[in-house]
Tab-separated table of C-alpha atoms in Angstrom:
chain	number	residue	atom	x	y	z
A	226	THR	CA	-10.133	251.205	133.585
A	227	CYS	CA	-6.765	252.887	134.237
A	228	VAL	CA	-8.006	256.069	132.535
A	229	VAL	CA	-11.212	256.202	134.520
A	230	GLY	CA	-9.263	255.589	137.744
A	231	ALA	CA	-6.873	258.378	136.944
A	232	ILE	CA	-9.818	260.686	136.181
A	233	ILE	CA	-11.510	259.866	139.509
A	234	THR	CA	-8.216	260.291	141.353
A	235	THR	CA	-7.624	263.655	139.796
A	236	ILE	CA	-11.078	264.907	140.664
A	237	ALA	CA	-10.745	263.652	144.311
A	238	THR	CA	-7.340	265.439	144.534
A	239	LEU	CA	-8.865	268.646	143.323
A	240	LEU	CA	-11.732	268.349	145.742
A	241	ALA	CA	-9.395	267.629	148.579
A	242	GLY	CA	-7.338	270.760	147.981
A	243	GLY	CA	-5.278	270.286	144.929
A	244	PHE	CA	-2.033	268.859	144.065
A	245	PRO	CA	1.055	269.263	146.338
A	246	GLU	CA	3.304	272.265	145.738
A	247	HIS	CA	6.419	270.257	145.295
A	248	SER	CA	7.258	267.457	142.877
A	249	PRO	CA	8.723	264.143	143.991
A	250	SER	CA	12.479	263.842	144.042
A	251	LEU	CA	14.233	262.127	141.127
A	252	ARG	CA	14.855	259.063	143.316
A	253	SER	CA	11.167	258.855	144.178
A	254	ALA	CA	10.129	259.257	140.520
A	255	LEU	CA	12.511	256.589	139.461
A	256	SER	CA	11.283	254.312	142.182
A	257	ILE	CA	7.701	254.704	141.053
A	258	ALA	CA	8.720	254.065	137.440
A	259	ALA	CA	10.541	250.866	138.449
A	260	MET	CA	7.509	249.643	140.358
A	261	ALA	CA	5.316	250.405	137.378
A	262	VAL	CA	7.511	248.574	134.974
A	263	GLY	CA	8.412	245.656	137.235
A	264	GLY	CA	4.933	245.212	138.715
A	265	THR	CA	2.861	245.528	135.665
A	266	VAL	CA	4.676	245.324	132.321
A	267	LEU	CA	7.306	242.650	133.220
A	268	THR	CA	4.765	240.575	135.171
A	269	PHE	CA	2.370	240.385	132.336
A	270	LEU	CA	5.058	239.622	129.734
A	271	LEU	CA	6.408	236.708	132.032
A	272	TRP	CA	2.883	235.485	132.644
A	273	ASN	CA	2.084	235.426	128.930
A	274	GLU	CA	5.403	233.630	128.256
A	275	ALA	CA	4.503	231.012	130.867
A	276	MET	CA	1.105	230.401	129.340
A	277	LYS	CA	2.751	229.919	125.985
A	278	ARG	CA	5.433	227.531	127.190
A	279	ILE	CA	3.721	225.307	129.752
A	280	GLY	CA	-0.036	225.921	129.149
A	281	ALA	CA	-2.857	227.356	131.148
A	282	ALA	CA	-3.460	224.338	133.446
A	283	ARG	CA	0.191	224.071	134.697
A	284	SER	CA	0.680	227.916	134.880
A	285	SER	CA	-2.374	228.269	136.956
A	286	LEU	CA	-0.690	226.319	139.762
A	287	PHE	CA	1.500	229.404	140.254
A	288	MET	CA	-1.599	231.511	140.998
A	289	SER	CA	-2.463	229.112	143.822
A	290	LEU	CA	1.081	229.446	145.218
A	291	MET	CA	1.169	233.259	145.301
A	292	PRO	CA	-0.485	233.554	148.858
A	293	VAL	CA	1.949	231.051	150.207
A	294	ALA	CA	4.926	232.755	148.639
A	295	THR	CA	3.752	236.059	149.912
A	296	VAL	CA	3.584	234.850	153.448
A	297	LEU	CA	7.046	233.174	153.224
A	298	ILE	CA	8.575	236.366	151.734
A	299	ALA	CA	7.030	238.657	154.210
A	300	THR	CA	8.199	236.266	157.115
A	301	ALA	CA	11.673	236.209	155.686
A	302	PHE	CA	11.719	240.083	155.814
A	303	GLY	CA	10.526	240.135	159.401
A	304	ASP	CA	6.825	240.936	158.828
A	305	PRO	CA	4.933	238.086	160.546
A	306	PRO	CA	1.510	237.086	159.172
A	307	THR	CA	-1.481	238.883	160.681
């Protein structure tokens, strides 16, 4: 599904006028890489480890707490719920 998304995004970019003339800065590229690793790879590894250690029933409780944690974290950073 990621490959299909990349193909569709590339086609849409070409239809909209092409890619930008400049590349992102090194800092931006490293930030994107950190988000990709932290937000996907690390998350899946930790989730699978939780499934192995505490089981599906107990680990699914964390899925129910994600919206609550999101609101609390957003509020802590000054972004009130909408």
